Coordinates of C-alpha atoms in Angstrom, one line a residue:
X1234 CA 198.9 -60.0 145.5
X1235 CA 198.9 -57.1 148.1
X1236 CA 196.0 -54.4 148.9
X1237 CA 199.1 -52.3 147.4
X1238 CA 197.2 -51.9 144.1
X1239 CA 199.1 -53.0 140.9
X1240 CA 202.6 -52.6 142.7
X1241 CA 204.4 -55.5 143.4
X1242 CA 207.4 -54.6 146.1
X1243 CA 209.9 -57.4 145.5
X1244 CA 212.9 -58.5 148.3
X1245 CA 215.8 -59.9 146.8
X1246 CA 218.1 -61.9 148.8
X1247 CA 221.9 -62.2 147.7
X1248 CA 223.3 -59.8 145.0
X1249 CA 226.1 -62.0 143.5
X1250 CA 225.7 -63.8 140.2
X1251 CA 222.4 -64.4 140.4
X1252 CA 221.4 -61.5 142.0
X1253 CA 222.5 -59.6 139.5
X1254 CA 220.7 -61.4 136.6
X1255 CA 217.7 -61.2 138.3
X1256 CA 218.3 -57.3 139.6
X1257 CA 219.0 -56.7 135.4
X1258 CA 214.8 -58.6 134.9
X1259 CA 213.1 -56.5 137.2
X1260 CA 214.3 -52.9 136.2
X1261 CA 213.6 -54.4 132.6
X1262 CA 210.3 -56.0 133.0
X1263 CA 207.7 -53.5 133.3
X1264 CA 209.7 -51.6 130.7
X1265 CA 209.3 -54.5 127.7
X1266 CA 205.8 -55.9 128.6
X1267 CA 202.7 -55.1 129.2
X1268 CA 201.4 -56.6 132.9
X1269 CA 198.8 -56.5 135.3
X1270 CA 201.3 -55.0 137.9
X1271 CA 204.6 -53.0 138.2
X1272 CA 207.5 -54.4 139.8
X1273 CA 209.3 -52.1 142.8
X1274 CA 212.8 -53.1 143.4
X1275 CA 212.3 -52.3 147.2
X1276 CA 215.1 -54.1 148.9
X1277 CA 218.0 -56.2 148.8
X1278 CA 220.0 -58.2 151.3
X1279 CA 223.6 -59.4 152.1
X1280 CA 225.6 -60.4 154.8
X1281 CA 228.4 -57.6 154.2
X1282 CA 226.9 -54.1 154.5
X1283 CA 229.4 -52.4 152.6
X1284 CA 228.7 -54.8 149.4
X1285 CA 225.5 -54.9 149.8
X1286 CA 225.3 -51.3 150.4
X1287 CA 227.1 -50.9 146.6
X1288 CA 225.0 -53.4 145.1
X1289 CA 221.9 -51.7 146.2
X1290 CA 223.3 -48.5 144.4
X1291 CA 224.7 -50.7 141.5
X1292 CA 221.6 -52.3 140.8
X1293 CA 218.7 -50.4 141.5
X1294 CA 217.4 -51.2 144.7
X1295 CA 215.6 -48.7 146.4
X1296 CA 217.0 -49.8 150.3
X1297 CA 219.4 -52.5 152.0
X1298 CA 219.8 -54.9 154.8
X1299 CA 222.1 -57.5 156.4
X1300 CA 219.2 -59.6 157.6
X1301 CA 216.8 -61.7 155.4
X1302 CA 214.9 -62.0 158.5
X1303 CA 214.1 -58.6 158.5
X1304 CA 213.3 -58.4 154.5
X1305 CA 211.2 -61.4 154.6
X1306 CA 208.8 -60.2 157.9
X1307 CA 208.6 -56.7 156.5
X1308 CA 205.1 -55.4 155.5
X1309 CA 206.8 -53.6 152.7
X1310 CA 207.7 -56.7 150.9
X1311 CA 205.0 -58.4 148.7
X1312 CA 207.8 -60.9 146.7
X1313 CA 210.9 -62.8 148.2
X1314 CA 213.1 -63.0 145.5
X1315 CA 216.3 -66.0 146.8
X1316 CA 219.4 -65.8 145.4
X1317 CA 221.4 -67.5 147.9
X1318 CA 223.4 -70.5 148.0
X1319 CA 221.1 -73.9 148.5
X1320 CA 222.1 -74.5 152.2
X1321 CA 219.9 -71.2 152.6
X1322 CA 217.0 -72.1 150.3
X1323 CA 214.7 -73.9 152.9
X1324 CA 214.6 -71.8 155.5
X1325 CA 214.4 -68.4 153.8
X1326 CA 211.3 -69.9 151.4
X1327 CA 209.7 -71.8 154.4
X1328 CA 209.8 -68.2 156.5
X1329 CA 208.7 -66.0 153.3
X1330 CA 205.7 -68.3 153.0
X1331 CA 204.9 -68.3 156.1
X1332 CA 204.5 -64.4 156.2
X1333 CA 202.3 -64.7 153.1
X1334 CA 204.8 -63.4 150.4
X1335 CA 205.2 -64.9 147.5
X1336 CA 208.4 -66.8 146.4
X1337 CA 210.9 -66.9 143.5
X1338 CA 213.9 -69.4 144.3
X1339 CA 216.4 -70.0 142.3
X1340 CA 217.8 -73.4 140.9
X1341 CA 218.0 -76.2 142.5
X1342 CA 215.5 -75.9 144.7
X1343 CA 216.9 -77.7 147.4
X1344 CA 220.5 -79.3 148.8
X1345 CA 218.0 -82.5 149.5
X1346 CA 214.9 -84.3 148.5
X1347 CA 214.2 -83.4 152.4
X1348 CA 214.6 -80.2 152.2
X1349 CA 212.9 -80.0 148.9
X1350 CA 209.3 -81.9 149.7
X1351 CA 209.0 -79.7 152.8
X1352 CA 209.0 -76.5 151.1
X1353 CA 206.6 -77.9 148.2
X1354 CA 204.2 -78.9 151.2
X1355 CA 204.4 -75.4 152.5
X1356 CA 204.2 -73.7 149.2
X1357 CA 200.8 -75.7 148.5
X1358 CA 199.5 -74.5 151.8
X1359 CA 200.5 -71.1 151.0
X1360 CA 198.7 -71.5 147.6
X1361 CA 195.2 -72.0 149.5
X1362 CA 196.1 -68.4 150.9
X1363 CA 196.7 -67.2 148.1
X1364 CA 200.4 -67.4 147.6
X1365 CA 202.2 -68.2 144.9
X1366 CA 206.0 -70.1 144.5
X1367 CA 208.1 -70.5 141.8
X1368 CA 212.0 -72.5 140.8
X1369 CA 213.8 -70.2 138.7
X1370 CA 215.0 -72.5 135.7
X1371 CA 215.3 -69.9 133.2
X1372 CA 216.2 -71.6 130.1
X1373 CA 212.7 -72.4 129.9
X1374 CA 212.0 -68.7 128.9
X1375 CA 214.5 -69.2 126.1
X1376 CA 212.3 -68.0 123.1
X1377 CA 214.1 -71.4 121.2
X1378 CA 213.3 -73.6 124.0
X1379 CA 209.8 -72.5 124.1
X1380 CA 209.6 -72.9 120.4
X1381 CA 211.3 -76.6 120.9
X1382 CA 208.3 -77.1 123.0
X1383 CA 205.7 -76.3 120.9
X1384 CA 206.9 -78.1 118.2
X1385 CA 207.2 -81.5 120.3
X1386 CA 204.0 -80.4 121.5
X1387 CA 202.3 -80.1 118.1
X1388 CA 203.6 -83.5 117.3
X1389 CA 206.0 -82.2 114.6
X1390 CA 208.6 -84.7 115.6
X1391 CA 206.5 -87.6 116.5
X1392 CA 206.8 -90.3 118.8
X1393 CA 210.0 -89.5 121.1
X1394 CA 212.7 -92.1 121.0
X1395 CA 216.2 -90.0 122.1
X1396 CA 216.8 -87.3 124.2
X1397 CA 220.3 -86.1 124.4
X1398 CA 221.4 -83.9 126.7
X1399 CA 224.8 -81.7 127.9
X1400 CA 225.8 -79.1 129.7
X1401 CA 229.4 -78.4 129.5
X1402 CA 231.7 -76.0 131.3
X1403 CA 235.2 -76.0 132.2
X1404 CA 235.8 -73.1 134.8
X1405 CA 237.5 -75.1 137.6
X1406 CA 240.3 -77.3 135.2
X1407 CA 242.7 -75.6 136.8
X1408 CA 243.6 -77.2 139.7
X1409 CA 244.6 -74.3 141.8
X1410 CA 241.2 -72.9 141.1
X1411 CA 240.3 -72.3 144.7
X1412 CA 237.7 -73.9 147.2
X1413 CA 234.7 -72.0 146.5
X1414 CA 231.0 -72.4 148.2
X1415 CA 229.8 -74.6 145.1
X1416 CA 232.4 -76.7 145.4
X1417 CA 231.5 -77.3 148.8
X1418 CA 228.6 -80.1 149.4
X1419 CA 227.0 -78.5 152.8
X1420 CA 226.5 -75.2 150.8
X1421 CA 225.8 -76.4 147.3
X1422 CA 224.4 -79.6 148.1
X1423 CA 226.3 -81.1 144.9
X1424 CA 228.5 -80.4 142.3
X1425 CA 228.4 -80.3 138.5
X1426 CA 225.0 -82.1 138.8
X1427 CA 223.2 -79.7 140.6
X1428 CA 224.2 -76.8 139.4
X1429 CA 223.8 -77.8 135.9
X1430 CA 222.7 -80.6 135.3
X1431 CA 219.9 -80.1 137.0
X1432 CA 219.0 -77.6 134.5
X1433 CA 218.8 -79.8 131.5
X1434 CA 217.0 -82.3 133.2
X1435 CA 214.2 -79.8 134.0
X1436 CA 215.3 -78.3 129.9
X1437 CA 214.3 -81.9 128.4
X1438 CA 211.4 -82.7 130.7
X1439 CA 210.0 -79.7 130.3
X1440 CA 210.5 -79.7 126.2
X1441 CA 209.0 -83.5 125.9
X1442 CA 206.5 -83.4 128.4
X1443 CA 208.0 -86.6 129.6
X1444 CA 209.6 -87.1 133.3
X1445 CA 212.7 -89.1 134.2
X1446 CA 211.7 -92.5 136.3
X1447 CA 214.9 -94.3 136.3
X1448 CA 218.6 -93.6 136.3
X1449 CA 222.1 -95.3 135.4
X1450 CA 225.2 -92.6 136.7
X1451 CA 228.3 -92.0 137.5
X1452 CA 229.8 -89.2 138.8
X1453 CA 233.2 -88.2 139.5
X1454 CA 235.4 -85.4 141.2
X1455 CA 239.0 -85.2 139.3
X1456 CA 240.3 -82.7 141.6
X1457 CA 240.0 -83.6 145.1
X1458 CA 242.2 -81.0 147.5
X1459 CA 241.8 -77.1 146.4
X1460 CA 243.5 -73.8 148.0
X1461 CA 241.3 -72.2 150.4
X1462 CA 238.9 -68.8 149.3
X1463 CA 240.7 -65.1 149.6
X1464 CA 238.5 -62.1 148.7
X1465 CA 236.0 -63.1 146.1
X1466 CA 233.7 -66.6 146.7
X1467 CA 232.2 -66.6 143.1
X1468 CA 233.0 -68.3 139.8
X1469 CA 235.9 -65.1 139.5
X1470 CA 237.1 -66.2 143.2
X1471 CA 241.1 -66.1 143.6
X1472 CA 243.1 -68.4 145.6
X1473 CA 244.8 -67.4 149.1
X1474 CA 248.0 -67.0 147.2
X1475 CA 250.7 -69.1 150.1
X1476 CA 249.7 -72.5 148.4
X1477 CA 249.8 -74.3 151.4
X1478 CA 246.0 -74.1 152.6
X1479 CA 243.8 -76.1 151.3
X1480 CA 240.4 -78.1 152.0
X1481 CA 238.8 -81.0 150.6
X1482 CA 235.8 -80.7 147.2
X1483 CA 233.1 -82.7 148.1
X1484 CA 231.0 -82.7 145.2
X1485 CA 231.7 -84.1 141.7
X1486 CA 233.1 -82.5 138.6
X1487 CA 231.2 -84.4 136.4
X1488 CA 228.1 -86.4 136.4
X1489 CA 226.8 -89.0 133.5
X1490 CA 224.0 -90.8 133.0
X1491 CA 221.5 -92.6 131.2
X1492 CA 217.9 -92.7 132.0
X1493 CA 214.5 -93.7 131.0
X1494 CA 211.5 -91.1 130.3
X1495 CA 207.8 -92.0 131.3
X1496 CA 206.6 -91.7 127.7
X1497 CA 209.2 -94.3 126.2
X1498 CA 212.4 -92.5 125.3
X1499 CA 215.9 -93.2 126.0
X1500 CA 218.1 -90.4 127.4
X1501 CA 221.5 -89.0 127.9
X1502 CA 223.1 -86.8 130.1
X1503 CA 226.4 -85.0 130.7
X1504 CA 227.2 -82.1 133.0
X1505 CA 230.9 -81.5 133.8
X1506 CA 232.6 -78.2 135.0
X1507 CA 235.7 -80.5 133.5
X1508 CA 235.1 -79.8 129.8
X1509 CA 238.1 -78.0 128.9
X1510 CA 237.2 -75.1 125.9
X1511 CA 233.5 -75.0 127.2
X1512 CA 232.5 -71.7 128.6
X1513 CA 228.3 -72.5 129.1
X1514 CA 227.8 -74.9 126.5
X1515 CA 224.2 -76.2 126.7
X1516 CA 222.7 -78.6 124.0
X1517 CA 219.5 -80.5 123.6
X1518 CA 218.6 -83.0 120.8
X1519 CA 215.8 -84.4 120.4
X1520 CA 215.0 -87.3 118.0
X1521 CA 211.7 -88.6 116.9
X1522 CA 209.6 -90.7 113.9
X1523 CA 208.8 -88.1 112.4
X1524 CA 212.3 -85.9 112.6
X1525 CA 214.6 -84.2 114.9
X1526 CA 214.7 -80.4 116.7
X1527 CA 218.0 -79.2 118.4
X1528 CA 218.9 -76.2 120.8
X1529 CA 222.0 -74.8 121.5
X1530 CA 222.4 -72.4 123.8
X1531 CA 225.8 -70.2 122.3
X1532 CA 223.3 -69.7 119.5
X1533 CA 220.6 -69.1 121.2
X1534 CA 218.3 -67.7 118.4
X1535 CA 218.3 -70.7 116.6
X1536 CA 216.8 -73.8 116.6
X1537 CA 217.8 -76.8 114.3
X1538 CA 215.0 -78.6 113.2
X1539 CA 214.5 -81.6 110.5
X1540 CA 210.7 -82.7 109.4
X1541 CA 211.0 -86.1 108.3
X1542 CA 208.0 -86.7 106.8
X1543 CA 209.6 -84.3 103.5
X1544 CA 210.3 -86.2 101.1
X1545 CA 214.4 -87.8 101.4
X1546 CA 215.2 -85.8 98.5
X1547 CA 213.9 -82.3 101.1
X1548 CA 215.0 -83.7 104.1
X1549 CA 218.1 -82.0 105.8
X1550 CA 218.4 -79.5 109.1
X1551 CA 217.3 -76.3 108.1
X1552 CA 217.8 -73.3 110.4
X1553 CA 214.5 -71.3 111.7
X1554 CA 215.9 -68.4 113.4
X1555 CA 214.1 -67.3 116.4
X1556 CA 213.1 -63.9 116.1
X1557 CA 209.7 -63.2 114.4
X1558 CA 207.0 -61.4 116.5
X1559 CA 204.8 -64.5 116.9
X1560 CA 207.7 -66.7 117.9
X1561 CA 207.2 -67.0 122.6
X1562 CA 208.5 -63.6 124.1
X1563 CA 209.5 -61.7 121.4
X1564 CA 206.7 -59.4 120.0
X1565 CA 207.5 -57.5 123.1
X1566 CA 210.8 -57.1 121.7
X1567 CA 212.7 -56.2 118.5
X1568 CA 212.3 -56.6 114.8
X1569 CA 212.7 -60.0 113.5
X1570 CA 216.4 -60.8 113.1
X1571 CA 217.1 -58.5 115.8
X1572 CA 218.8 -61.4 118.3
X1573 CA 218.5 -61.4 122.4
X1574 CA 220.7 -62.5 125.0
X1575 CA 221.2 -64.8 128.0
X1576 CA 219.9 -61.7 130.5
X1577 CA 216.6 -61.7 128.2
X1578 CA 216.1 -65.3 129.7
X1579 CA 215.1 -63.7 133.0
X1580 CA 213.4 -60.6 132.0
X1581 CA 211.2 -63.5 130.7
X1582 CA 211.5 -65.3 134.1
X1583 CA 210.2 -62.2 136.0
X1584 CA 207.6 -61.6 133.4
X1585 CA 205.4 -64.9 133.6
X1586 CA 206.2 -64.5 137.7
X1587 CA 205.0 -61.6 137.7
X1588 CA 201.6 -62.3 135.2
X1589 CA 200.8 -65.2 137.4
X1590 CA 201.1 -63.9 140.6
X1591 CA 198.7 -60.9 139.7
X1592 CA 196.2 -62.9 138.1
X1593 CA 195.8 -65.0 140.6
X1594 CA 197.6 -68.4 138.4
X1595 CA 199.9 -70.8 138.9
X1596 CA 203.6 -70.2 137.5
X1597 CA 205.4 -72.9 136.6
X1598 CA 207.9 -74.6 137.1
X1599 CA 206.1 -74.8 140.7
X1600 CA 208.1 -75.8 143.4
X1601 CA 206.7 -79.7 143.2
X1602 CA 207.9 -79.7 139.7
X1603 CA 211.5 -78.4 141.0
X1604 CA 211.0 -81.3 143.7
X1605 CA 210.5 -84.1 140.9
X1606 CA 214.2 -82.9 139.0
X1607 CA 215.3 -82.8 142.8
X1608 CA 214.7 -86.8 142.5
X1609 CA 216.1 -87.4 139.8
X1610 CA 219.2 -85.1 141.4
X1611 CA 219.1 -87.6 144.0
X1612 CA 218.7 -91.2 142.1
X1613 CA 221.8 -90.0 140.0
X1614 CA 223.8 -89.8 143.4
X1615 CA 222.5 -93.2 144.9
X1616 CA 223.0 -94.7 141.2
X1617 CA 226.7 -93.7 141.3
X1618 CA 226.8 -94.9 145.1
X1619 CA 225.3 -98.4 144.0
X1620 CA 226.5 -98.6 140.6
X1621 CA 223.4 -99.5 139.4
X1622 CA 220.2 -98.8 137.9
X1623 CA 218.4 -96.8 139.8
X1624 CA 214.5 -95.9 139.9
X1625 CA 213.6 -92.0 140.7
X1626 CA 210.7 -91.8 143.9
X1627 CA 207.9 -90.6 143.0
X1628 CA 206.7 -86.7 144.1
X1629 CA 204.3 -85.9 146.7
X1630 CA 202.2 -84.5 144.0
X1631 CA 202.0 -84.8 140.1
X1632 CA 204.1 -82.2 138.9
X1633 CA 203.4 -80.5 135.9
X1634 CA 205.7 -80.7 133.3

């Protein structure tokens, strides 16, 4: 942290999507928990200064700029907050380092294991400094998921046997959906996989405490030829409306695959943008010898969890509904059976970012912990490639889980 007393002066950079989930956590933040530091939403940055301009007014940012260069060298600027898409990640985090801010980036880390292993070496060179870097996976701060952990944690479900896995959306079926950036491999660095799959592979190894080493995919992209961007470039984006222009998708649709987890369990996974009816439909299940815990993220309050040790007369899923003070996050908030929201996820996010970095601790998921799903990202490519099994390289460092 800065000389600047408790105030933490945060850069943001990008205001789309993202931006704006993480713009609604840090006007929230300060004003739900209690912290070592307040959060100043100092300035924001785009490429079009008329947008950006709005956004700045729109969300709550006290100033505005065109140039990330600028944000990130600025001696008013204690946190780089990236929003970007991946083809930017690397050299915004590398630069922010570098100028001793700290980093939030957001998910996945990288567009390539490359990419990816040189920002975790500068962001441990930065720690020595001082400095503190974080991945923005923030299902994690799901008050469920955090409850899912403890429970595996406190042995409730045993030894771990299955892990099941999906992550379903369907918001490019229609063909004439047009060519956006994350359909677009030199921006997004891959498709369905990437974007969400590589959140439940982070979701499952941070709920069992177990990593992926070894991976049997394939992947495929159903749609092939799309009509070129007008106006918007977001998950909203409209076609160019003459149906003639078009470019070529080069990432997949869908991605499956099986995989092996260092502690023993067998896993699945399924992320596909191809699932017709499914808006954001996350689900983790996770079976074990001594019963079974569930999450599903369009009821996000609840977990489903079975304790087979009752006896078989008991036994059945019952419903705990996550809402009670002592359940993670949620003294903070409201009385039990008052439920919270997808945007809570980051408030949550920005809260244990923030805790760490004024404390002087370690946030997690740290950068080498977003490098280690960035190899499994990569072994479910070269599995498809190969058709076969595939084993995930190991990280430059042990990553926590």
């Amino acid at each position: 942290m800065s000389s600047h007393d408790s105030i933490l002066r945060v850069g943001m950079v990008g205001y789309a999507f993202m931006g704006a989930a993480h713009s609604q956590a840090w006007r929230t933040v300060n004003r739900v928990f209690d912290l070592p530091a307040r959060v100043r939403m100092a300035l924001v940055c785009g490429r079009d200064e008329p947008k950006v301009a709005e956004a700045a007014d729109r969300l709550g940012w006290d100033g505005y700029t065109t140039d990330w260069r600028r944000l990130v060298e600025s001696d008013e600027i204690d946190v780089v907050d990236i929003c970007t898409p991946g083809d930017s990640h690397r050299e915004i985090a590398l630069a922010a380092l570098a100028a001793g801010k700290h980093v939030l980036c957001e998910k996945p880390l990288a567009n390539s294991v490359a990419e990816a292993r040189e920002m975790t070496e500068a962001a441990a060179r930065a720690r020595e400094s001082g400095v503190r870097a974080m991945c923005g996976f923030n299902y994690r701060r799901v008050p469920a998921v955090a409850l899912m952990r403890q429970l595996v944690a406190d042995g409730r479900i045993g030894e771990i046997r299955h892990v099941r896995a999906t992550y379903l959306q369907d918001w490019i079926v229609d063909p004439q959906f047009p060519l956006v950036w994350r359909l677009q491999k030199d921006r997004a660095g891959s498709g369905a996989l990437g974007d969400i799959g590589a959140h439940i592979i982070d979701l499952t190894q941070y709920v069992t405490g177990q990593l992926v080493t070894g991976v049997s995919a394939l992947t495929e992209t159903f749609v092939r030829q799309r009509p070129l961007v007008a106006g918007s470039s977001g998950l909203a984006a409209q076609a160019d409306g003459n149906g003639s222009a078009t470019g070529q998708v080069t990432v997949d649709d869908a991605a499956v695959f099986v995989a092996r987890l260092d502690g023993g369990a067998l896993a699945t996974y399924e992320a596909t943008r191809f699932a017709t009816g499914r808006k954001n439909a996350l689900r983790v299940e996770i079976n074990g010898s001594r019963g079974s815990v569930v999450f599903d993220l369009e009821r996000l309050n609840e977990l489903e969890f079975l304790d087979a040790t009752r006896p078989a007369a008991e036994q059945g899923f019952s419903r705990i509904l996550v809402t009670e003070p002592d359940h993670p996050y949620l003294g903070a908030w409201w009385p039990p059976g008052h439920i919270i929201g997808y945007e809570h996820s980051f408030t949550h996010q920005a809260r244990d970012f923030v805790e760490a970095v004024a404390t002087g601790a370690d946030p997690a998921p740290s950068f080498a912990d977003a490098l280690q799903v960035q190899l499994v990202l990569d072994a479910v490519t070269r599995s498809a490639e190969r058709a076969a099994w595939t084993e995930v390289e190991p990280a430059l460092a042990e990553a926590s889980a």
